[in-house]
mmCIF file of N, CA and C and ligand atoms in Angstrom:
data_model
loop_
_atom_site.group_PDB
_atom_site.id
_atom_site.type_symbol
_atom_site.label_atom_id
_atom_site.label_comp_id
_atom_site.label_asym_id
_atom_site.label_seq_id
_atom_site.Cartn_x
_atom_site.Cartn_y
_atom_site.Cartn_z
ATOM 1 N N UNK A 1 -7.954 161.164 110.337
ATOM 2 C CA UNK A 1 -9.330 161.478 110.710
ATOM 3 C C UNK A 1 -9.385 162.915 111.228
ATOM 4 N N UNK A 2 -10.370 163.624 110.733
ATOM 5 C CA UNK A 2 -10.625 164.959 111.262
ATOM 6 C C UNK A 2 -11.951 164.935 112.001
ATOM 7 N N UNK A 3 -12.102 165.853 112.962
ATOM 8 C CA UNK A 3 -13.342 165.883 113.732
ATOM 9 C C UNK A 3 -13.766 167.312 114.010
ATOM 10 N N UNK A 4 -15.053 167.474 114.230
ATOM 11 C CA UNK A 4 -15.601 168.781 114.582
ATOM 12 C C UNK A 4 -16.895 168.574 115.354
ATOM 13 N N UNK A 5 -17.079 169.365 116.408
ATOM 14 C CA UNK A 5 -18.337 169.319 117.152
ATOM 15 C C UNK A 5 -19.314 170.341 116.583
ATOM 16 N N UNK A 6 -20.588 169.973 116.591
ATOM 17 C CA UNK A 6 -21.670 170.866 116.169
ATOM 18 C C UNK A 6 -22.721 170.924 117.271
ATOM 19 N N UNK A 7 -23.594 171.906 117.156
ATOM 20 C CA UNK A 7 -24.795 171.975 117.992
ATOM 21 C C UNK A 7 -24.456 171.863 119.481
ATOM 22 N N UNK A 8 -23.573 172.755 119.933
ATOM 23 C CA UNK A 8 -23.207 172.789 121.355
ATOM 24 C C UNK A 8 -22.690 171.432 121.853
ATOM 25 N N UNK A 9 -21.847 170.807 121.020
ATOM 26 C CA UNK A 9 -21.187 169.527 121.332
ATOM 27 C C UNK A 9 -22.137 168.345 121.431
ATOM 28 N N UNK A 10 -23.317 168.473 120.857
ATOM 29 C CA UNK A 10 -24.242 167.328 120.846
ATOM 30 C C UNK A 10 -24.014 166.427 119.638
ATOM 31 N N UNK A 11 -23.328 166.955 118.636
ATOM 32 C CA UNK A 11 -23.060 166.179 117.427
ATOM 33 C C UNK A 11 -21.557 166.234 117.135
ATOM 34 N N UNK A 12 -20.983 165.060 116.887
ATOM 35 C CA UNK A 12 -19.576 164.966 116.495
ATOM 36 C C UNK A 12 -19.529 164.517 115.037
ATOM 37 N N UNK A 13 -18.836 165.283 114.221
ATOM 38 C CA UNK A 13 -18.661 164.933 112.813
ATOM 39 C C UNK A 13 -17.248 164.401 112.630
ATOM 40 N N UNK A 14 -17.142 163.268 111.944
ATOM 41 C CA UNK A 14 -15.834 162.667 111.666
ATOM 42 C C UNK A 14 -15.634 162.580 110.164
ATOM 43 N N UNK A 15 -14.470 162.970 109.718
ATOM 44 C CA UNK A 15 -14.061 162.734 108.329
ATOM 45 C C UNK A 15 -12.917 161.747 108.346
ATOM 46 N N UNK A 16 -13.186 160.563 107.808
ATOM 47 C CA UNK A 16 -12.143 159.541 107.723
ATOM 48 C C UNK A 16 -11.466 159.643 106.369
ATOM 49 N N UNK A 17 -10.199 159.319 106.346
ATOM 50 C CA UNK A 17 -9.401 159.441 105.132
ATOM 51 C C UNK A 17 -8.925 158.073 104.645
ATOM 52 N N UNK A 18 -8.265 158.083 103.495
ATOM 53 C CA UNK A 18 -7.826 156.853 102.826
ATOM 54 C C UNK A 18 -7.047 155.951 103.792
ATOM 55 N N UNK A 19 -7.387 154.666 103.745
ATOM 56 C CA UNK A 19 -6.746 153.593 104.519
ATOM 57 C C UNK A 19 -7.145 153.562 105.991
ATOM 58 N N UNK A 20 -7.978 154.487 106.440
ATOM 59 C CA UNK A 20 -8.429 154.408 107.832
ATOM 60 C C UNK A 20 -9.540 153.366 107.940
ATOM 61 N N UNK A 21 -9.562 152.693 109.077
ATOM 62 C CA UNK A 21 -10.559 151.635 109.302
ATOM 63 C C UNK A 21 -11.755 152.249 110.036
ATOM 64 N N UNK A 22 -12.947 151.957 109.532
ATOM 65 C CA UNK A 22 -14.158 152.659 109.976
ATOM 66 C C UNK A 22 -14.475 152.388 111.450
ATOM 67 N N UNK A 23 -14.556 151.110 111.835
ATOM 68 C CA UNK A 23 -14.982 150.794 113.202
ATOM 69 C C UNK A 23 -13.948 151.276 114.219
ATOM 70 N N UNK A 24 -12.674 151.033 113.930
ATOM 71 C CA UNK A 24 -11.609 151.462 114.846
ATOM 72 C C UNK A 24 -11.581 152.985 114.986
ATOM 73 N N UNK A 25 -11.852 153.691 113.900
ATOM 74 C CA UNK A 25 -11.834 155.151 113.954
ATOM 75 C C UNK A 25 -12.976 155.690 114.818
ATOM 76 N N UNK A 26 -14.155 155.083 114.673
ATOM 77 C CA UNK A 26 -15.300 155.507 115.491
ATOM 78 C C UNK A 26 -15.021 155.226 116.968
ATOM 79 N N UNK A 27 -14.436 154.061 117.256
ATOM 80 C CA UNK A 27 -14.100 153.725 118.646
ATOM 81 C C UNK A 27 -13.017 154.649 119.200
ATOM 82 N N UNK A 28 -12.057 155.004 118.350
ATOM 83 C CA UNK A 28 -10.990 155.925 118.774
ATOM 84 C C UNK A 28 -11.578 157.274 119.154
ATOM 85 N N UNK A 29 -12.516 157.768 118.347
ATOM 86 C CA UNK A 29 -13.155 159.056 118.644
ATOM 87 C C UNK A 29 -13.998 158.956 119.917
ATOM 88 N N UNK A 30 -14.706 157.835 120.084
ATOM 89 C CA UNK A 30 -15.538 157.644 121.277
ATOM 90 C C UNK A 30 -14.683 157.636 122.541
ATOM 91 N N UNK A 31 -13.512 156.994 122.455
ATOM 92 C CA UNK A 31 -12.583 156.959 123.593
ATOM 93 C C UNK A 31 -11.995 158.343 123.847
ATOM 94 N N UNK A 32 -11.542 158.981 122.773
ATOM 95 C CA UNK A 32 -10.877 160.272 122.906
ATOM 96 C C UNK A 32 -11.801 161.335 123.508
ATOM 97 N N UNK A 33 -13.044 161.335 123.039
ATOM 98 C CA UNK A 33 -13.991 162.368 123.501
ATOM 99 C C UNK A 33 -14.876 161.884 124.649
ATOM 100 N N UNK A 34 -14.633 160.663 125.121
ATOM 101 C CA UNK A 34 -15.377 160.099 126.253
ATOM 102 C C UNK A 34 -16.891 160.190 126.028
ATOM 103 N N UNK A 35 -17.324 159.651 124.910
ATOM 104 C CA UNK A 35 -18.744 159.680 124.553
ATOM 105 C C UNK A 35 -19.480 158.601 125.349
ATOM 106 N N UNK A 36 -20.463 158.983 126.189
ATOM 107 C CA UNK A 36 -21.171 157.994 127.012
ATOM 108 C C UNK A 36 -21.982 157.011 126.160
ATOM 109 N N UNK A 37 -22.732 157.561 125.202
ATOM 110 C CA UNK A 37 -23.465 156.730 124.238
ATOM 111 C C UNK A 37 -23.833 157.626 123.076
ATOM 112 N N UNK A 38 -24.200 157.014 121.959
ATOM 113 C CA UNK A 38 -24.497 157.847 120.809
ATOM 114 C C UNK A 38 -25.140 157.081 119.670
ATOM 115 N N UNK A 39 -25.646 157.862 118.722
ATOM 116 C CA UNK A 39 -26.269 157.327 117.520
ATOM 117 C C UNK A 39 -25.333 157.632 116.360
ATOM 118 N N UNK A 40 -24.973 156.592 115.615
ATOM 119 C CA UNK A 40 -24.000 156.744 114.526
ATOM 120 C C UNK A 40 -24.707 156.629 113.183
ATOM 121 N N UNK A 41 -24.392 157.536 112.283
ATOM 122 C CA UNK A 41 -24.851 157.381 110.892
ATOM 123 C C UNK A 41 -23.765 157.922 109.979
ATOM 124 N N UNK A 42 -23.684 157.352 108.774
ATOM 125 C CA UNK A 42 -22.630 157.812 107.887
ATOM 126 C C UNK A 42 -22.759 157.280 106.477
ATOM 127 N N UNK A 43 -21.925 157.866 105.625
ATOM 128 C CA UNK A 43 -21.789 157.424 104.239
ATOM 129 C C UNK A 43 -20.298 157.489 103.898
ATOM 130 N N UNK A 44 -19.929 157.008 102.721
ATOM 131 C CA UNK A 44 -18.528 157.071 102.338
ATOM 132 C C UNK A 44 -18.201 156.046 101.273
ATOM 133 N N UNK A 45 -16.913 155.746 101.143
ATOM 134 C CA UNK A 45 -16.465 154.778 100.143
ATOM 135 C C UNK A 45 -15.349 153.937 100.741
ATOM 136 N N UNK A 46 -15.408 152.635 100.460
ATOM 137 C CA UNK A 46 -14.401 151.701 100.970
ATOM 138 C C UNK A 46 -13.964 150.763 99.843
ATOM 139 N N UNK A 47 -12.872 150.067 100.069
ATOM 140 C CA UNK A 47 -12.446 149.050 99.096
ATOM 141 C C UNK A 47 -12.185 147.694 99.750
ATOM 142 N N UNK A 48 -12.514 147.602 101.007
ATOM 143 C CA UNK A 48 -12.403 146.334 101.734
ATOM 144 C C UNK A 48 -13.398 146.372 102.888
ATOM 145 N N UNK A 49 -14.069 145.270 103.100
ATOM 146 C CA UNK A 49 -14.987 145.222 104.240
ATOM 147 C C UNK A 49 -15.202 143.784 104.680
ATOM 148 N N UNK A 50 -15.431 143.625 105.959
ATOM 149 C CA UNK A 50 -15.885 142.359 106.514
ATOM 150 C C UNK A 50 -17.212 142.611 107.199
ATOM 151 N N UNK A 51 -18.240 141.892 106.712
ATOM 152 C CA UNK A 51 -19.563 142.024 107.285
ATOM 153 C C UNK A 51 -20.025 140.652 107.754
ATOM 154 N N UNK A 52 -21.065 140.636 108.561
ATOM 155 C CA UNK A 52 -21.507 139.357 109.092
ATOM 156 C C UNK A 52 -22.999 139.287 109.318
ATOM 157 N N UNK A 53 -23.436 138.060 109.470
ATOM 158 C CA UNK A 53 -24.803 137.758 109.874
ATOM 159 C C UNK A 53 -24.695 136.873 111.099
ATOM 160 N N UNK A 54 -25.415 137.220 112.158
ATOM 161 C CA UNK A 54 -25.350 136.414 113.373
ATOM 162 C C UNK A 54 -26.253 135.190 113.239
ATOM 163 N N UNK A 55 -25.639 134.029 113.314
ATOM 164 C CA UNK A 55 -26.373 132.768 113.252
ATOM 165 C C UNK A 55 -26.829 132.446 114.679
ATOM 166 N N UNK A 56 -28.127 132.584 114.923
ATOM 167 C CA UNK A 56 -28.626 132.439 116.300
ATOM 168 C C UNK A 56 -28.531 131.000 116.807
ATOM 169 N N UNK A 57 -28.554 130.013 115.911
ATOM 170 C CA UNK A 57 -28.469 128.627 116.384
ATOM 171 C C UNK A 57 -27.030 128.254 116.741
ATOM 172 N N UNK A 58 -26.082 128.739 115.954
ATOM 173 C CA UNK A 58 -24.669 128.434 116.230
ATOM 174 C C UNK A 58 -24.021 129.468 117.143
ATOM 175 N N UNK A 59 -24.730 130.573 117.375
ATOM 176 C CA UNK A 59 -24.229 131.660 118.225
ATOM 177 C C UNK A 59 -22.882 132.177 117.760
ATOM 178 N N UNK A 60 -22.787 132.334 116.449
ATOM 179 C CA UNK A 60 -21.584 132.979 115.914
ATOM 180 C C UNK A 60 -21.918 133.652 114.584
ATOM 181 N N UNK A 61 -21.032 134.551 114.191
ATOM 182 C CA UNK A 61 -21.258 135.295 112.954
ATOM 183 C C UNK A 61 -20.792 134.495 111.739
ATOM 184 N N UNK A 62 -21.639 134.512 110.695
ATOM 185 C CA UNK A 62 -21.236 134.035 109.384
ATOM 186 C C UNK A 62 -20.651 135.254 108.682
ATOM 187 N N UNK A 63 -19.370 135.191 108.328
ATOM 188 C CA UNK A 63 -18.685 136.384 107.829
ATOM 189 C C UNK A 63 -18.538 136.383 106.317
ATOM 190 N N UNK A 64 -18.600 137.560 105.753
ATOM 191 C CA UNK A 64 -18.371 137.759 104.325
ATOM 192 C C UNK A 64 -17.312 138.832 104.153
ATOM 193 N N UNK A 65 -16.312 138.560 103.321
ATOM 194 C CA UNK A 65 -15.270 139.545 103.032
ATOM 195 C C UNK A 65 -15.493 140.113 101.641
ATOM 196 N N UNK A 66 -15.485 141.428 101.535
ATOM 197 C CA UNK A 66 -15.689 142.127 100.264
ATOM 198 C C UNK A 66 -14.402 142.866 99.913
ATOM 199 N N UNK A 67 -13.884 142.593 98.714
ATOM 200 C CA UNK A 67 -12.653 143.254 98.267
ATOM 201 C C UNK A 67 -12.909 143.898 96.916
ATOM 202 N N UNK A 68 -13.554 145.054 96.913
ATOM 203 C CA UNK A 68 -13.875 145.774 95.684
ATOM 204 C C UNK A 68 -14.304 147.189 96.072
ATOM 205 N N UNK A 69 -14.319 148.112 95.106
ATOM 206 C CA UNK A 69 -14.790 149.456 95.418
ATOM 207 C C UNK A 69 -16.278 149.435 95.777
ATOM 208 N N UNK A 70 -16.599 150.003 96.913
ATOM 209 C CA UNK A 70 -17.976 150.009 97.409
ATOM 210 C C UNK A 70 -18.330 151.371 97.994
ATOM 211 N N UNK A 71 -19.557 151.799 97.726
ATOM 212 C CA UNK A 71 -20.073 152.964 98.423
ATOM 213 C C UNK A 71 -20.686 152.512 99.740
ATOM 214 N N UNK A 72 -20.452 153.259 100.795
ATOM 215 C CA UNK A 72 -21.243 153.042 102.008
ATOM 216 C C UNK A 72 -22.560 153.768 101.760
ATOM 217 N N UNK A 73 -23.573 153.007 101.376
ATOM 218 C CA UNK A 73 -24.877 153.624 101.113
ATOM 219 C C UNK A 73 -25.558 154.013 102.420
ATOM 220 N N UNK A 74 -25.305 153.223 103.452
ATOM 221 C CA UNK A 74 -25.865 153.541 104.766
ATOM 222 C C UNK A 74 -25.027 152.871 105.843
ATOM 223 N N UNK A 75 -24.666 153.643 106.826
ATOM 224 C CA UNK A 75 -23.990 153.134 108.021
ATOM 225 C C UNK A 75 -24.818 153.607 109.206
ATOM 226 N N UNK A 76 -25.297 152.665 109.983
ATOM 227 C CA UNK A 76 -26.145 153.006 111.127
ATOM 228 C C UNK A 76 -25.740 152.183 112.326
ATOM 229 N N UNK A 77 -25.925 152.746 113.500
ATOM 230 C CA UNK A 77 -25.641 151.960 114.683
ATOM 231 C C UNK A 77 -25.586 152.790 115.933
ATOM 232 N N UNK A 78 -24.994 152.186 116.949
ATOM 233 C CA UNK A 78 -24.957 152.841 118.254
ATOM 234 C C UNK A 78 -23.565 152.768 118.861
ATOM 235 N N UNK A 79 -23.324 153.717 119.742
ATOM 236 C CA UNK A 79 -22.157 153.681 120.619
ATOM 237 C C UNK A 79 -22.658 153.465 122.035
ATOM 238 N N UNK A 80 -22.040 152.551 122.732
ATOM 239 C CA UNK A 80 -22.395 152.294 124.119
ATOM 240 C C UNK A 80 -21.104 151.933 124.849
ATOM 241 N N UNK A 81 -21.230 151.257 125.988
ATOM 242 C CA UNK A 81 -20.048 150.870 126.768
ATOM 243 C C UNK A 81 -20.139 149.405 127.152
ATOM 244 N N UNK A 82 -18.991 148.762 127.156
ATOM 245 C CA UNK A 82 -18.889 147.395 127.684
ATOM 246 C C UNK A 82 -17.677 147.363 128.596
ATOM 247 N N UNK A 83 -17.913 147.071 129.879
ATOM 248 C CA UNK A 83 -16.835 147.050 130.874
ATOM 249 C C UNK A 83 -16.049 148.367 130.876
ATOM 250 N N UNK A 84 -16.770 149.459 130.703
ATOM 251 C CA UNK A 84 -16.159 150.782 130.764
ATOM 252 C C UNK A 84 -15.501 151.265 129.491
ATOM 253 N N UNK A 85 -15.427 150.408 128.483
ATOM 254 C CA UNK A 85 -14.782 150.798 127.223
ATOM 255 C C UNK A 85 -15.843 151.054 126.150
ATOM 256 N N UNK A 86 -15.538 151.933 125.188
ATOM 257 C CA UNK A 86 -16.487 152.190 124.099
ATOM 258 C C UNK A 86 -16.808 150.920 123.327
ATOM 259 N N UNK A 87 -18.063 150.816 122.925
ATOM 260 C CA UNK A 87 -18.553 149.636 122.198
ATOM 261 C C UNK A 87 -19.388 150.139 121.042
ATOM 262 N N UNK A 88 -19.005 149.785 119.838
ATOM 263 C CA UNK A 88 -19.741 150.204 118.647
ATOM 264 C C UNK A 88 -20.500 149.016 118.074
ATOM 265 N N UNK A 89 -21.781 149.206 117.849
ATOM 266 C CA UNK A 89 -22.574 148.193 117.149
ATOM 267 C C UNK A 89 -23.074 148.846 115.870
ATOM 268 N N UNK A 90 -22.517 148.403 114.741
ATOM 269 C CA UNK A 90 -22.737 149.088 113.466
ATOM 270 C C UNK A 90 -23.240 148.117 112.406
ATOM 271 N N UNK A 91 -24.234 148.576 111.672
ATOM 272 C CA UNK A 91 -24.712 147.830 110.505
ATOM 273 C C UNK A 91 -24.520 148.691 109.274
ATOM 274 N N UNK A 92 -24.383 148.034 108.124
ATOM 275 C CA UNK A 92 -24.001 148.769 106.929
ATOM 276 C C UNK A 92 -24.687 148.191 105.697
ATOM 277 N N UNK A 93 -24.924 149.061 104.727
ATOM 278 C CA UNK A 93 -25.322 148.643 103.380
ATOM 279 C C UNK A 93 -24.296 149.229 102.417
ATOM 280 N N UNK A 94 -23.686 148.353 101.601
ATOM 281 C CA UNK A 94 -22.730 148.783 100.581
ATOM 282 C C UNK A 94 -23.364 148.667 99.203
ATOM 283 N N UNK A 95 -22.980 149.561 98.291
ATOM 284 C CA UNK A 95 -23.387 149.455 96.902
ATOM 285 C C UNK A 95 -22.170 149.254 96.019
ATOM 286 N N UNK A 96 -22.261 148.321 95.037
ATOM 287 C CA UNK A 96 -21.117 148.085 94.154
ATOM 288 C C UNK A 96 -21.288 148.819 92.825
ATOM 289 N N UNK A 97 -20.374 148.551 91.873
ATOM 290 C CA UNK A 97 -20.357 149.305 90.612
ATOM 291 C C UNK A 97 -21.577 149.022 89.737
ATOM 292 N N UNK A 98 -22.280 147.935 90.009
ATOM 293 C CA UNK A 98 -23.511 147.634 89.276
ATOM 294 C C UNK A 98 -24.758 148.050 90.048
ATOM 295 N N UNK A 99 -24.573 148.704 91.157
ATOM 296 C CA UNK A 99 -25.713 149.123 91.964
ATOM 297 C C UNK A 99 -26.276 148.026 92.840
ATOM 298 N N UNK A 100 -25.580 146.893 92.875
ATOM 299 C CA UNK A 100 -26.025 145.826 93.777
ATOM 300 C C UNK A 100 -25.617 146.179 95.204
ATOM 301 N N UNK A 101 -26.327 145.608 96.149
ATOM 302 C CA UNK A 101 -26.036 145.934 97.540
ATOM 303 C C UNK A 101 -25.659 144.697 98.337
ATOM 304 N N UNK A 102 -24.856 144.946 99.348
ATOM 305 C CA UNK A 102 -24.499 143.952 100.346
ATOM 306 C C UNK A 102 -24.767 144.602 101.699
ATOM 307 N N UNK A 103 -25.207 143.839 102.633
ATOM 308 C CA UNK A 103 -25.453 144.455 103.931
ATOM 309 C C UNK A 103 -25.221 143.492 105.063
ATOM 310 N N UNK A 104 -25.060 144.061 106.240
ATOM 311 C CA UNK A 104 -24.906 143.227 107.416
ATOM 312 C C UNK A 104 -24.273 143.972 108.577
ATOM 313 N N UNK A 105 -23.903 143.170 109.550
ATOM 314 C CA UNK A 105 -23.192 143.666 110.731
ATOM 315 C C UNK A 105 -21.760 144.023 110.295
ATOM 316 N N UNK A 106 -21.322 145.221 110.609
ATOM 317 C CA UNK A 106 -20.004 145.671 110.154
ATOM 318 C C UNK A 106 -18.918 145.313 111.158
ATOM 319 N N UNK A 107 -17.971 144.486 110.720
ATOM 320 C CA UNK A 107 -16.794 144.178 111.534
ATOM 321 C C UNK A 107 -15.687 145.182 111.283
ATOM 322 N N UNK A 108 -15.376 145.388 110.016
ATOM 323 C CA UNK A 108 -14.371 146.395 109.682
ATOM 324 C C UNK A 108 -14.470 146.730 108.208
ATOM 325 N N UNK A 109 -13.998 147.929 107.881
ATOM 326 C CA UNK A 109 -14.003 148.377 106.488
ATOM 327 C C UNK A 109 -12.908 149.420 106.331
ATOM 328 N N UNK A 110 -12.244 149.390 105.179
ATOM 329 C CA UNK A 110 -11.126 150.299 104.926
ATOM 330 C C UNK A 110 -11.543 151.378 103.931
ATOM 331 N N UNK A 111 -11.372 152.619 104.333
ATOM 332 C CA UNK A 111 -11.793 153.757 103.512
ATOM 333 C C UNK A 111 -10.918 153.863 102.259
ATOM 334 N N UNK A 112 -11.588 154.086 101.107
ATOM 335 C CA UNK A 112 -10.869 154.238 99.840
ATOM 336 C C UNK A 112 -10.799 155.686 99.382
ATOM 337 N N UNK A 113 -11.699 156.503 99.860
ATOM 338 C CA UNK A 113 -11.714 157.922 99.473
ATOM 339 C C UNK A 113 -11.981 158.783 100.711
ATOM 340 N N UNK A 114 -13.169 158.640 101.257
ATOM 341 C CA UNK A 114 -13.516 159.354 102.482
ATOM 342 C C UNK A 114 -14.720 158.675 103.117
ATOM 343 N N UNK A 115 -14.951 158.980 104.359
ATOM 344 C CA UNK A 115 -16.196 158.596 105.022
ATOM 345 C C UNK A 115 -16.624 159.775 105.880
ATOM 346 N N UNK A 116 -17.910 160.053 105.830
ATOM 347 C CA UNK A 116 -18.487 161.186 106.573
ATOM 348 C C UNK A 116 -19.445 160.616 107.593
ATOM 349 N N UNK A 117 -19.063 160.734 108.851
ATOM 350 C CA UNK A 117 -19.792 160.062 109.923
ATOM 351 C C UNK A 117 -20.259 161.093 110.946
ATOM 352 N N UNK A 118 -21.523 161.003 111.294
ATOM 353 C CA UNK A 118 -22.118 161.878 112.297
ATOM 354 C C UNK A 118 -22.468 161.041 113.518
ATOM 355 N N UNK A 119 -22.083 161.529 114.683
ATOM 356 C CA UNK A 119 -22.427 160.855 115.934
ATOM 357 C C UNK A 119 -23.263 161.809 116.776
ATOM 358 N N UNK A 120 -24.502 161.435 117.015
ATOM 359 C CA UNK A 120 -25.342 162.212 117.932
ATOM 360 C C UNK A 120 -25.028 161.732 119.334
ATOM 361 N N UNK A 121 -24.520 162.621 120.162
ATOM 362 C CA UNK A 121 -24.012 162.235 121.476
ATOM 363 C C UNK A 121 -25.103 162.361 122.539
ATOM 364 N N UNK A 122 -25.236 161.296 123.315
ATOM 365 C CA UNK A 122 -26.146 161.311 124.457
ATOM 366 C C UNK A 122 -25.311 161.485 125.727
ATOM 367 N N UNK A 123 -25.781 162.275 126.687
ATOM 368 C CA UNK A 123 -25.000 162.473 127.911
ATOM 369 C C UNK A 123 -25.015 161.262 128.840
ATOM 370 N N UNK A 124 -26.009 160.384 128.689
ATOM 371 C CA UNK A 124 -26.112 159.225 129.574
ATOM 372 C C UNK A 124 -25.450 158.004 128.923
ATOM 373 N N UNK A 125 -24.784 157.181 129.737
ATOM 374 C CA UNK A 125 -24.180 155.964 129.170
ATOM 375 C C UNK A 125 -25.220 154.876 128.940
ATOM 376 N N UNK A 126 -24.926 153.990 128.008
ATOM 377 C CA UNK A 126 -25.645 152.723 127.863
ATOM 378 C C UNK A 126 -24.595 151.634 128.024
ATOM 379 N N UNK A 127 -24.809 150.757 129.005
ATOM 380 C CA UNK A 127 -23.877 149.660 129.241
ATOM 381 C C UNK A 127 -24.356 148.405 128.519
ATOM 382 N N UNK A 128 -23.425 147.529 128.253
ATOM 383 C CA UNK A 128 -23.761 146.233 127.667
ATOM 384 C C UNK A 128 -23.282 145.126 128.587
ATOM 385 N N UNK A 129 -23.981 144.014 128.527
ATOM 386 C CA UNK A 129 -23.522 142.833 129.255
ATOM 387 C C UNK A 129 -23.768 141.598 128.391
ATOM 388 N N UNK A 130 -22.944 140.604 128.601
ATOM 389 C CA UNK A 130 -23.012 139.406 127.771
ATOM 390 C C UNK A 130 -24.229 138.564 128.158
ATOM 391 N N UNK A 131 -24.990 138.149 127.168
ATOM 392 C CA UNK A 131 -26.110 137.233 127.368
ATOM 393 C C UNK A 131 -25.703 135.855 126.871
ATOM 394 N N UNK A 132 -25.595 134.916 127.794
ATOM 395 C CA UNK A 132 -25.239 133.546 127.393
ATOM 396 C C UNK A 132 -26.355 132.916 126.563
ATOM 397 N N UNK A 133 -27.597 133.312 126.836
ATOM 398 C CA UNK A 133 -28.732 132.770 126.067
ATOM 399 C C UNK A 133 -28.623 133.137 124.594
ATOM 400 N N UNK A 134 -28.296 134.394 124.335
ATOM 401 C CA UNK A 134 -28.253 134.890 122.957
ATOM 402 C C UNK A 134 -26.860 134.747 122.366
ATOM 403 N N UNK A 135 -25.840 134.878 123.214
ATOM 404 C CA UNK A 135 -24.466 134.812 122.731
ATOM 405 C C UNK A 135 -23.923 136.144 122.275
ATOM 406 N N UNK A 136 -24.612 137.218 122.671
ATOM 407 C CA UNK A 136 -24.194 138.564 122.254
ATOM 408 C C UNK A 136 -24.131 139.483 123.472
ATOM 409 N N UNK A 137 -23.431 140.595 123.302
ATOM 410 C CA UNK A 137 -23.396 141.636 124.327
ATOM 411 C C UNK A 137 -24.621 142.531 124.128
ATOM 412 N N UNK A 138 -25.616 142.352 124.967
ATOM 413 C CA UNK A 138 -26.867 143.096 124.816
ATOM 414 C C UNK A 138 -26.839 144.376 125.637
ATOM 415 N N UNK A 139 -27.600 145.363 125.194
ATOM 416 C CA UNK A 139 -27.762 146.584 125.965
ATOM 417 C C UNK A 139 -28.441 146.233 127.281
ATOM 418 N N UNK A 140 -27.910 146.747 128.373
ATOM 419 C CA UNK A 140 -28.488 146.524 129.701
ATOM 420 C C UNK A 140 -29.267 147.780 130.071
ATOM 421 N N UNK A 141 -30.571 147.741 129.869
ATOM 422 C CA UNK A 141 -31.416 148.907 130.124
ATOM 423 C C UNK A 141 -32.127 148.744 131.465
ATOM 424 N N UNK A 142 -32.714 149.811 131.943
ATOM 425 C CA UNK A 142 -33.195 149.812 133.325
ATOM 426 C C UNK A 142 -34.580 149.225 133.510
ATOM 427 N N UNK A 143 -35.445 149.405 132.526
ATOM 428 C CA UNK A 143 -36.829 149.015 132.748
ATOM 429 C C UNK A 143 -37.235 147.884 131.814
ATOM 430 N N UNK A 144 -38.067 146.999 132.319
ATOM 431 C CA UNK A 144 -38.652 145.934 131.515
ATOM 432 C C UNK A 144 -40.132 146.237 131.333
ATOM 433 N N UNK A 145 -40.562 146.270 130.104
ATOM 434 C CA UNK A 145 -41.982 146.568 129.845
ATOM 435 C C UNK A 145 -42.740 145.282 129.551
HETATM 436 ZN ZN1 ZN B 201 -25.109 143.631 114.568
#
């Protein structure tokens, strides 16, 4: 993985290389650069991915494993913190060789060529806490409207 800061360190650019795992690489960069919170977007190519859909009644993810060449047509999400450690919440849309798409919550994906990821860095942290009602680690924000 290569990295470069832009715009007075407000934007971090990551270039992931073959066999690197997308989610782990983003978390590694967040830890290394001590990113309080951020907005993640990216594109790239992978040949393995695990995506999921959160089943709200069972409170667990229904997982799908993809083992084929795929374009990352869109990678979007956030960086925050859970118990002081970086926390990535990422969603993805993949395109296959026929132009069909798969999408969902991204658990992990292995780069087949490259991935180009931009992180817009916020100076303030966003913490997460576990919600037993929902079964997920929700953002803990300050105000209720
Ligand atoms: Zn999700």
